Coordinates of C-alpha atoms and ligand atoms in Angstrom, one line a residue:
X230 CA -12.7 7.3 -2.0
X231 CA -10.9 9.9 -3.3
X232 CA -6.7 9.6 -3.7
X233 CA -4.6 12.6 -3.6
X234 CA -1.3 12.5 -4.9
X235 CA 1.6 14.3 -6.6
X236 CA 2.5 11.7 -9.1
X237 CA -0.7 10.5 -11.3
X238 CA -0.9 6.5 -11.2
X239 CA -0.8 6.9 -15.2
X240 CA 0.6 9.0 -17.9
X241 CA 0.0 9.2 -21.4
X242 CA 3.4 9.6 -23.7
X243 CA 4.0 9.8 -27.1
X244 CA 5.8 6.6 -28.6
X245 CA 6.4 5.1 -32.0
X246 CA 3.3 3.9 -31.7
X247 CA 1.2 6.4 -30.9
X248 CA -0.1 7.6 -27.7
X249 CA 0.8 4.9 -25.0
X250 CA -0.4 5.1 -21.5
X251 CA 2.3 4.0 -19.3
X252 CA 2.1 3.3 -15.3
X253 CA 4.0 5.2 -13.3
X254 CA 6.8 3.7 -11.1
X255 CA 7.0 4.0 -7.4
X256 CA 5.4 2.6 -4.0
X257 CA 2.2 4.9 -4.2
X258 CA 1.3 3.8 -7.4
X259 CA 1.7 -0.3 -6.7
X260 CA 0.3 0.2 -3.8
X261 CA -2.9 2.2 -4.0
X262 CA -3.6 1.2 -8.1
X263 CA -4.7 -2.2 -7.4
X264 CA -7.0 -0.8 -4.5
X265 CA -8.9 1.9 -7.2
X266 CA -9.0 -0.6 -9.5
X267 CA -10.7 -2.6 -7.0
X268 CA -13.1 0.2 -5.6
X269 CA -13.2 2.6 -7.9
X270 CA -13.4 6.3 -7.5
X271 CA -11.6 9.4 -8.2
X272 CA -7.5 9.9 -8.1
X273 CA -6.3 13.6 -8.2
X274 CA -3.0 14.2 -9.3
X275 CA -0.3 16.4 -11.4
X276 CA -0.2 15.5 -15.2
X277 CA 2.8 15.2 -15.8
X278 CA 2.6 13.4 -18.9
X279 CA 3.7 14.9 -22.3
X280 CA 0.6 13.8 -24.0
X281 CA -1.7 13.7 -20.6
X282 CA -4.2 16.4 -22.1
X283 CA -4.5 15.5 -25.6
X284 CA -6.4 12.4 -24.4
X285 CA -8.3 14.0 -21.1
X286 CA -11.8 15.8 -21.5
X287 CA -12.5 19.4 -21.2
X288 CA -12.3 19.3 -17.1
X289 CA -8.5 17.5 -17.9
X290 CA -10.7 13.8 -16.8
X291 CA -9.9 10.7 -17.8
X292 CA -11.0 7.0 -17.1
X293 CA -8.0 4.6 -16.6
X294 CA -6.3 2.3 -16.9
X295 CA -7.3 3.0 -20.6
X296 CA -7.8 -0.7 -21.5
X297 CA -10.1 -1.6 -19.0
X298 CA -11.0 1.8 -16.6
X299 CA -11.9 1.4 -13.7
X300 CA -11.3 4.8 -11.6
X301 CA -11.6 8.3 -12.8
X302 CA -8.1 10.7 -12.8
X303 CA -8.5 14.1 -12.6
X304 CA -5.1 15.9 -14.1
X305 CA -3.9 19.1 -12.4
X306 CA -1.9 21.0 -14.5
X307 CA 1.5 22.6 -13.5
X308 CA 3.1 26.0 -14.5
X309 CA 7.0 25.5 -15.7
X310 CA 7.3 27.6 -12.4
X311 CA 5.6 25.5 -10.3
X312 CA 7.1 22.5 -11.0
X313 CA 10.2 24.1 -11.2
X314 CA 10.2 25.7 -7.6
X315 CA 7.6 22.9 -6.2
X316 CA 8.1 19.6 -7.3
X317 CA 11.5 20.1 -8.1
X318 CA 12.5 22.8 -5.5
X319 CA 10.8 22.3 -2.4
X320 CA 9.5 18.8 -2.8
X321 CA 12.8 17.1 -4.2
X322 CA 15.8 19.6 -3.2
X323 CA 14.1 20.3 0.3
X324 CA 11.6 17.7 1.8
X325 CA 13.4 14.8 0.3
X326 CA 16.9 15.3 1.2
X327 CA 15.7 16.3 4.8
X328 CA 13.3 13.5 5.8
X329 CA 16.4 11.1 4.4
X330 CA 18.6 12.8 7.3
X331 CA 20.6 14.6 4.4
X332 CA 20.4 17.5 5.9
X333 CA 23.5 19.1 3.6
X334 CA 21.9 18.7 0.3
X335 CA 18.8 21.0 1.3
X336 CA 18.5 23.7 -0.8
X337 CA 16.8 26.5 1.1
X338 CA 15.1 29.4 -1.1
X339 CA 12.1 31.5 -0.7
X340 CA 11.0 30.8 -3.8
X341 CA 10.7 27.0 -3.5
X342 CA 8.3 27.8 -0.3
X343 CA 6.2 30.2 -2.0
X344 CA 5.2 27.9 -4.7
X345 CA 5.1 24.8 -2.3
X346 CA 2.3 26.8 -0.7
X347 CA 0.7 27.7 -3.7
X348 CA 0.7 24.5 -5.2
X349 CA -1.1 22.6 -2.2
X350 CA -3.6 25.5 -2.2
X351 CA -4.3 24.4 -5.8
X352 CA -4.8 20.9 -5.0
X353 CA -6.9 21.6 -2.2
X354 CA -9.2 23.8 -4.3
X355 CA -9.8 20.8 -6.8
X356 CA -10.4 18.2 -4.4
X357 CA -12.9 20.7 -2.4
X358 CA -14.3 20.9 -5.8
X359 CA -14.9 17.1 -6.1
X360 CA -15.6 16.1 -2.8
X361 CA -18.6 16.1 -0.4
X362 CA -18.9 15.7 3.2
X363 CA -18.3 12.1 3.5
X364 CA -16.2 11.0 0.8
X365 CA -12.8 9.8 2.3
X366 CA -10.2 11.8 1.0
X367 CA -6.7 10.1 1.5
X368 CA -3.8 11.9 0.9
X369 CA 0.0 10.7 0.1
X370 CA 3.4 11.6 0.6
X371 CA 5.6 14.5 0.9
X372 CA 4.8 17.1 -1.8
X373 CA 1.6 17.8 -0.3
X374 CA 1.7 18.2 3.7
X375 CA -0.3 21.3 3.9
X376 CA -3.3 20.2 2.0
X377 CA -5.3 18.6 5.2
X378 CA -5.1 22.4 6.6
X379 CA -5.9 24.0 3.2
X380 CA -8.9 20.9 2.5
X381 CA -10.7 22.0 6.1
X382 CA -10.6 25.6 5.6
X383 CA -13.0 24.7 2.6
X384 CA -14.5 21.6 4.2
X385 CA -14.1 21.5 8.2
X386 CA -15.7 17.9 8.8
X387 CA -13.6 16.5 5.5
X388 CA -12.6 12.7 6.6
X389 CA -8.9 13.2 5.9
X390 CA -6.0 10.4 5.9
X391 CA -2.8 11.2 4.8
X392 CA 0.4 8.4 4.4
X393 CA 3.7 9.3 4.6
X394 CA 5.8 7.1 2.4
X395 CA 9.7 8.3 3.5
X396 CA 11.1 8.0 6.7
X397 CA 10.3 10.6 9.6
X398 CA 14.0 11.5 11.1
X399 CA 14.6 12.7 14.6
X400 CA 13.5 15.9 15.4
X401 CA 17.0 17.8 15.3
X402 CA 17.2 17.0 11.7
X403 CA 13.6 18.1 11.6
X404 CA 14.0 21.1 13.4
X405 CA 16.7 22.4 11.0
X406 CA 14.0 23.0 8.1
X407 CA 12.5 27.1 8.3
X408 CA 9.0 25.9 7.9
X409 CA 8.9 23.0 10.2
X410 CA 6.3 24.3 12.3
X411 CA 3.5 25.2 9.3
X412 CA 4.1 22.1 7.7
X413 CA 3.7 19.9 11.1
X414 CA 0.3 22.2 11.6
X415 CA -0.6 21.5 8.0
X416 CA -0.4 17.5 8.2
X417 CA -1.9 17.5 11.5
X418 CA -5.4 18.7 10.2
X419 CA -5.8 14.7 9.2
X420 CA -7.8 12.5 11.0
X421 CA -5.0 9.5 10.9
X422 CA -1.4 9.8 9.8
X423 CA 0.5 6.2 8.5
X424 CA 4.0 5.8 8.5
X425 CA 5.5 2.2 7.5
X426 CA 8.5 1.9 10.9
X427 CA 7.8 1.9 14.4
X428 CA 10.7 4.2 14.4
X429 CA 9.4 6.8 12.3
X430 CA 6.2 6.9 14.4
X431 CA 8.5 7.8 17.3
X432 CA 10.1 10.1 15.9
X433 CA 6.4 11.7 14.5
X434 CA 5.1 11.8 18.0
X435 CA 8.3 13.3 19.4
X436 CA 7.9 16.3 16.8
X437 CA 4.7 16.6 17.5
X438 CA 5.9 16.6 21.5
X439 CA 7.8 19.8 20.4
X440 CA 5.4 21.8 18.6
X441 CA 4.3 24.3 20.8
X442 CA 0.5 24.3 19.3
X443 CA 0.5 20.0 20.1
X444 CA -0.1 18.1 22.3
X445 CA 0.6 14.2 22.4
X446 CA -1.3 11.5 24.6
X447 CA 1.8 8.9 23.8
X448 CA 0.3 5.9 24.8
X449 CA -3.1 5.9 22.5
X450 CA -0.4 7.7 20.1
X451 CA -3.4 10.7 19.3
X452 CA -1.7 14.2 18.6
X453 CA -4.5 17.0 19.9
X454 CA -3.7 20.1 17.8
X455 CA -5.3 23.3 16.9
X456 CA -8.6 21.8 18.7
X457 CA -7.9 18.8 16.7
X458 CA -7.2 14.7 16.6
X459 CA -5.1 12.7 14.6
X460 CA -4.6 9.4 15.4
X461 CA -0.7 8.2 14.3
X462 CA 0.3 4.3 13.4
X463 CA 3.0 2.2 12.0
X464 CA 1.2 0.2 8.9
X465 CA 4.3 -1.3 6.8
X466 CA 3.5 -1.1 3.5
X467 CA 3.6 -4.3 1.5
X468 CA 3.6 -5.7 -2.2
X469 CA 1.4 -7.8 -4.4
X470 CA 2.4 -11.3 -3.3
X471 CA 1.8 -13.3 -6.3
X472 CA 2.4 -11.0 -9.1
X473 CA 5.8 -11.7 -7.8
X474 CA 5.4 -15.1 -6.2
X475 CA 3.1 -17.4 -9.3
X476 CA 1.3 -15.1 -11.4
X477 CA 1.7 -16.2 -15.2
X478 CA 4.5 -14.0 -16.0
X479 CA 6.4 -15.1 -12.8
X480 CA 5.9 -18.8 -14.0
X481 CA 7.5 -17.9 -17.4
X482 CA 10.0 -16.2 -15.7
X483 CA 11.4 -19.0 -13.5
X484 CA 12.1 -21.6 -17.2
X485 CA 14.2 -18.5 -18.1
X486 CA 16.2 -17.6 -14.5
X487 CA 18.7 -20.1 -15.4
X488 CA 19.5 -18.9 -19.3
X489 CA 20.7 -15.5 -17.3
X490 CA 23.1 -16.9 -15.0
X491 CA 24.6 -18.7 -18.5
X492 CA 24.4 -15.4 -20.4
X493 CA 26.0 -13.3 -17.8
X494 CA 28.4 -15.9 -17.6
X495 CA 27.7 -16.3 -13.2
X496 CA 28.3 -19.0 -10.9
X497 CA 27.6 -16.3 -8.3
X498 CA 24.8 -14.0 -9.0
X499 CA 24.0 -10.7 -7.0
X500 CA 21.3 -8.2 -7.4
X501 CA 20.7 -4.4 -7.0
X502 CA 17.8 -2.5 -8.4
X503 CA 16.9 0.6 -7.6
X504 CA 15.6 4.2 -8.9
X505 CA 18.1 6.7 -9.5
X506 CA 18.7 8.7 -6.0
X507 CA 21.6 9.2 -3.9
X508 CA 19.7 7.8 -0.7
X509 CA 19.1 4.3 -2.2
X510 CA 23.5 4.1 -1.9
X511 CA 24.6 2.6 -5.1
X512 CA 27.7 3.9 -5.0
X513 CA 28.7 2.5 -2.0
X514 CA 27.3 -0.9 -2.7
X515 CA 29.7 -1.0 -5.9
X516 CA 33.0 0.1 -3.8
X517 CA 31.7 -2.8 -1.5
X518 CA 31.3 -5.2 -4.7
X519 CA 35.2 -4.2 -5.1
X520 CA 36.5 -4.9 -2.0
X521 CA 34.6 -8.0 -1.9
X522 CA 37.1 -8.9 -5.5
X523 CA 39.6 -7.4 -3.7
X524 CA 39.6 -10.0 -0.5
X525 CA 38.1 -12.9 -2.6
X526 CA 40.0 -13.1 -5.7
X527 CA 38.2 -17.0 -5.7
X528 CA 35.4 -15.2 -6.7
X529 CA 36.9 -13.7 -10.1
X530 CA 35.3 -14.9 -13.1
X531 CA 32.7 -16.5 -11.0
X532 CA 31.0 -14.0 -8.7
X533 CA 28.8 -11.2 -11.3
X534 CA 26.6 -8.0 -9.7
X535 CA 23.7 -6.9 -11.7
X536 CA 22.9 -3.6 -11.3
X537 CA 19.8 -1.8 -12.9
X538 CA 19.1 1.9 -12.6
X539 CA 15.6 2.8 -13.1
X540 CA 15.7 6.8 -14.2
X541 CA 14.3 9.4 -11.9
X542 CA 14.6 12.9 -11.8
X543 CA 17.2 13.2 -13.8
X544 CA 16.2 17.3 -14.3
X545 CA 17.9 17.7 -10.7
X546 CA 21.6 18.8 -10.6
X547 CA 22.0 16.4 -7.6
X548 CA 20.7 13.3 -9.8
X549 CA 22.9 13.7 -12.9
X550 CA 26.3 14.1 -10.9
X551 CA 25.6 11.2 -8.8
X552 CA 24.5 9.7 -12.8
X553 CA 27.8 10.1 -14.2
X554 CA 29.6 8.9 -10.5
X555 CA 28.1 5.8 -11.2
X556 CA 29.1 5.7 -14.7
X557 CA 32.8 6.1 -13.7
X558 CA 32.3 3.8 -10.9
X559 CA 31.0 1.0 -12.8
X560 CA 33.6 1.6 -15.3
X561 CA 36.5 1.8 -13.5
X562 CA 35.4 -1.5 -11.2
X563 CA 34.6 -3.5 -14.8
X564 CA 38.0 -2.0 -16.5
X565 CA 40.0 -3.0 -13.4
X566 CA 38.8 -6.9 -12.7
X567 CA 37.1 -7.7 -15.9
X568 CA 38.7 -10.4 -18.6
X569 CA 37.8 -11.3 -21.9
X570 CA 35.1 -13.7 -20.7
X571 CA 33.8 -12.1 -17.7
X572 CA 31.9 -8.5 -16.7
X573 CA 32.2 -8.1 -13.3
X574 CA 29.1 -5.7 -12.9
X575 CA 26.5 -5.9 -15.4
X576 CA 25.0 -2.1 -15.3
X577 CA 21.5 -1.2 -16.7
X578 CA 20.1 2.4 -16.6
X579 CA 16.4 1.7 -18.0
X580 CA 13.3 0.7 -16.9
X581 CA 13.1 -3.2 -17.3
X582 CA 9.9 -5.0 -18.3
X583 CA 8.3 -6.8 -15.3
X584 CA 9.2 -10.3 -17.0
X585 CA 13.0 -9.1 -17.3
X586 CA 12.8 -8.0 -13.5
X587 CA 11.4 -11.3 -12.4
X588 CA 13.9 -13.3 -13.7
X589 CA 16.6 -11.4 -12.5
X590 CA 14.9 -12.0 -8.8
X591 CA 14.6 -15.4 -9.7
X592 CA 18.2 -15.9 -11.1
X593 CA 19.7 -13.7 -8.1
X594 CA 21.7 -15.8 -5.3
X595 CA 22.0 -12.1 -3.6
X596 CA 20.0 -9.4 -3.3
X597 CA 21.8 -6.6 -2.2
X598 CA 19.7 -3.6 -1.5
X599 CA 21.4 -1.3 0.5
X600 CA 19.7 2.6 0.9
X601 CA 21.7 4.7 3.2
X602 CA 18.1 5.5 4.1
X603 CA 14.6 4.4 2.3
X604 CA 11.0 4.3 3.7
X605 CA 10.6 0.9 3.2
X606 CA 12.1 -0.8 0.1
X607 CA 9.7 -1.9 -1.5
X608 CA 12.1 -4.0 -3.6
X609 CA 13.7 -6.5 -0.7
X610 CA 10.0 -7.7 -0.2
X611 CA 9.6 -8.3 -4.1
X612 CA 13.0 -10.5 -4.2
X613 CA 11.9 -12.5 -1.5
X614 CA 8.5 -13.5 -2.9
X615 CA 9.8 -13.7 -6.2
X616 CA 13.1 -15.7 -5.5
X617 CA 12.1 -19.8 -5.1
X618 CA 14.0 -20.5 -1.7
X619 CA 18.1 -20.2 -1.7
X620 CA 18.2 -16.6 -2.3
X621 CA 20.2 -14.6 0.0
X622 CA 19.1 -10.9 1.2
X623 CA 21.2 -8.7 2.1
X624 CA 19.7 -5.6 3.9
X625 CA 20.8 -2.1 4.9
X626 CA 19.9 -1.7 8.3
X627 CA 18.2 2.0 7.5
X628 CA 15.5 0.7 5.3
X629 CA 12.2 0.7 6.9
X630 CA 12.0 -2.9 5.8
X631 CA 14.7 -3.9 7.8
X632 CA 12.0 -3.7 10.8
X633 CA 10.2 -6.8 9.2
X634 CA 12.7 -8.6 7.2
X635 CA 14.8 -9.6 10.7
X636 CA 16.0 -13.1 8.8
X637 CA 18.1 -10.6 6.1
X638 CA 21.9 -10.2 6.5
X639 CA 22.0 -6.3 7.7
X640 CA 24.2 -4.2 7.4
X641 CA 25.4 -0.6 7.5
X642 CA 25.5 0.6 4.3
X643 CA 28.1 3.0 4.9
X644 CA 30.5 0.2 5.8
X645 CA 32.0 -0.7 2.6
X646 CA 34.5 -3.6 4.6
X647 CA 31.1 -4.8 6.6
X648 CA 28.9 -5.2 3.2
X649 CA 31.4 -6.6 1.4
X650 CA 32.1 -9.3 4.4
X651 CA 28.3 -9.4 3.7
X652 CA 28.5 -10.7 0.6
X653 CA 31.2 -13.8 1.3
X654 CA 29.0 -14.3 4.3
X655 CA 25.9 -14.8 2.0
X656 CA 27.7 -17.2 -0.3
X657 CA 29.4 -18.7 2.2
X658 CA 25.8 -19.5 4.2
X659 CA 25.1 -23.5 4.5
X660 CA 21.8 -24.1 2.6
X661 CA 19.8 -25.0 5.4
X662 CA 20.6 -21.5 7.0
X663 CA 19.4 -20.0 3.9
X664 CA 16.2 -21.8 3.7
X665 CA 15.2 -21.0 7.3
X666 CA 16.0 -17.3 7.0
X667 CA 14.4 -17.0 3.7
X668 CA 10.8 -19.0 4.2
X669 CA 10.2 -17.2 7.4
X670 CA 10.9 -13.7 5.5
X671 CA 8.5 -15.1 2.6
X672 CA 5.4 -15.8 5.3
X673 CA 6.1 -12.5 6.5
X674 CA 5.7 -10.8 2.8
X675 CA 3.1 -12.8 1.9
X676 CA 0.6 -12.3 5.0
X677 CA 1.2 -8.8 5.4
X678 CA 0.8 -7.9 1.2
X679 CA -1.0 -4.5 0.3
X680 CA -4.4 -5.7 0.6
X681 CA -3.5 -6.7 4.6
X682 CA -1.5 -2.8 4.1
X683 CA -4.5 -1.5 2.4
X684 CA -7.3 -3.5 5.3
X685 CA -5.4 -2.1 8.2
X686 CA -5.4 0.9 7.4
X687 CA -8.8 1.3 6.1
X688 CA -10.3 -0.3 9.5
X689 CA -8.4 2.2 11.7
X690 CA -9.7 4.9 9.2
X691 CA -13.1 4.1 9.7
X692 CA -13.1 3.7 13.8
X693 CA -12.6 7.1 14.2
X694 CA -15.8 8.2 12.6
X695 CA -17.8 5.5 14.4
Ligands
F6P918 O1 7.5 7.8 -1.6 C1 8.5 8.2 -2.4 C2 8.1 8.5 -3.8 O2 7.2 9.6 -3.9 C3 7.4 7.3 -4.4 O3 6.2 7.4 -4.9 C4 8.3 6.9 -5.5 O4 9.1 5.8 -5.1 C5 9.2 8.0 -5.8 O5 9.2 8.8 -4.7 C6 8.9 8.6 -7.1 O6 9.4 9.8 -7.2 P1 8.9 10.9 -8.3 O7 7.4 11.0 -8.2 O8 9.6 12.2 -7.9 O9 9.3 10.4 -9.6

């Protein structure tokens, strides 16, 4: 097995204390670590890490996770240019903003392309390096859509996989991008393609409908291009149930739950956590926390949102103004409603410890998790295994998860008066309500978990080479 991705599953940093190797955040990684660690094998990736080749061999290897390795990571290394123009260009100022249906925050310039290209082309001579014949080569996300092509110019019978982890919008937002055509030729050189909606695989096939080199038999949902197939599916991506749900630290976590309603002084507690981006909507969900105080001024000094901020990308212009909105926001919100005694929003920008995190699950009546548009959201599935049966989600209707999660309150994020009728609703819900909704969504996120992700996707993998 051999993982492709853009983001390395670890990076090594210099702390206080030395050389630390830290785990990198995001859906990839917790979804695909577990499975190497598991399996074992060989992850290519960009290091990215300030320390990353002080600790790799001569061929930029190393074993990890470095406690106990299990898999082998081989670190590309980046120009300034490159990840100037192709990780933060094209990748993050281009392919994000578009496959999120923002179509007025792309940033078209030649430059961004040309290194987009030459980037996968690097990738692709590594992994042809590394791989024989019938190793599986599975390749994620966004940065890296032309590398199937570029992999079977070097290796035509390479068993290629590729999943998408963003949404796939309708073709007129896809058909606004120059290259869409190259890029749909490029991904289409794998053998299967994942996305986590129905919706997005609809939209996938209906690209594919319009590419003039494609052809699509919609029921068996197998694009026929360039001479040839790729099989395309929905497999919703899910989380580790019981690091969540009863592992050790989740077990400490529920004694301490209650201590943080106390500290944060809470009758009412609600929850947002997301990385910094403008897609995941925080700024909305914080005017909607206001007009909530607004209409229910019952709630003051009782009702508390806790907001943490992972950071992420904060070298993009886009991230740091909607940084410093959020600042304002939150202050303006807390100087407005806030008394001596009570904060209205708590506000963290760091990345908690995983015991910190679970017992803000835990101690969350609310989870409010509103994207204007996400993949999946990883982090509604981890509230609901984590949270011990009266918590409340509350769900934006244009997260991927919204598919499975049916029992959530949904909304539209971009309804501040809706979400914040959302929130009394929540509160207002008669326990027995709560408990129904919320132990049918906890089956859900506990049957389908990564490994069922991970199974599924694996056994469709392998039918086509039987
Ligand atoms: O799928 C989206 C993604 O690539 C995830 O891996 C992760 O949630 C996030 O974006 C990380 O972004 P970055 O690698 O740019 O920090």
């Amino acid at each position: 097995m051999i993982i492709v991705t853009n983001r390395e599953p670890y990076s090594h940093e210099k702390t206080k204390k030395g050389i630390v190797c830290k785990k990198s955040i995001g859906g990839v990684v917790s979804a695909i670590d577990p499975l190497m660690q598991e399996r074992g094998g060989l992850w290519i990736a960009w290091g990215s890490g300030g320390e990353d080749y002080t600790v790799s061999n001569s061929n930029d290897e190393v074993l990890v996770p470095d406690d106990d390795p299990k898999y082998l990571l081989k670190r590309i290394k980046l120009t300034k240019d490159e990840i100037e123009n192709y990780y933060r260009g094209y990748s993050n100022r281009v392919l994000w903003p578009l496959f999120h249906l923002f179509v007025e925050k792309m940033h078209i310039k030649e430059d961004y392309w040309k290194y987009y290209l030459k980037v996968n082309e690097k990738f692709a001579k590594v992994v042809a390096n590394y791989s024989k014949e019938d190793d599986m080569i599975w390749i994620h996300d966004y940065h890296l859509m032309l590398l199937p092509d570029f992999i079977r110019k070097e290796i035509p019978k390479a068993r290629i996989a590729f999943f998408w982890h963003i949404p796939w919008p309708p073709w007129e937002i896809f058909d606004t991008l120059p290259q869409h055509e190259e890029l749909l030729n490029g991904i289409l050189k794998s053998d299967l393609i994942g996305l986590h909606a129905k919706s997005y695989v609809k939209n996938f096939a209906e690209c594919a409908m319009r590419n003039q080199n494609a052809k699509v038999d919609t029921k068996k949902c197998i694009v026929k291009c360039d001479n040839h197939k790729t099989k395309v599916k929905q497999f919703p991506l899910g989380i580790s149930y019981k690091d969540f749900s009863h592992s050790k630290e989740s077990l400490e976590a529920s004694k301490n739950a209650k201590n943080l309603k106390e500290l944060y002084e809470a009758t009412h507690l609600i929850l947002g956590i997301d990385r910094l981006d403008y897609t995941k909507g925080i700024l909305n969900r914080l005017k909607a926390f206001e007009a909530f105080l607004e209409d229910n001024p019952n709630y003051k000094k009782k009702a508390v949102f806790t907001q943490i901020v992972t950071p992420s990308r904060s070298e993009i212009k886009e991230y740091n103004i909607m940084k410093k909105e959020i600042d304002e926001t939150v202050g303006k919100i807390n100087g407005r409603f806030g008394t001596e005694e009570w904060t209205p929003i708590k506000y963290f920008y760091r990345k908690i410890p995983q015991q910190s995190l679970l017992e803000h699950y835990k101690a969350a009546d609310v989870g409010l998790l509103t994207p204007l548009r996400d993949g999946m959201n990883l982090v509604a599935k981890e509230y609901i295994a984590a949270n011990e049966e009266n918590g409340v989600l509350i769900l934006s209707e244009f997260a991927g998860a919204s598919e499975d999660l049916e029992e959530a309150i949904t909304v539209n994020p971009y309804d501040i008066k809706a979400t914040a009728n959302a929130i009394k609703k929540a509160f207002d819900m008669p326990l027995e309500e709560k408990q129904k909704r919320f132990n049918s969504m906890k089956k859900k996120v506990k049957k389908r978990d990564a490994k069922w992700w991970i199974k599924n996707f694996l056994k469709e993998w392998e039918k086509i080479y039987a």
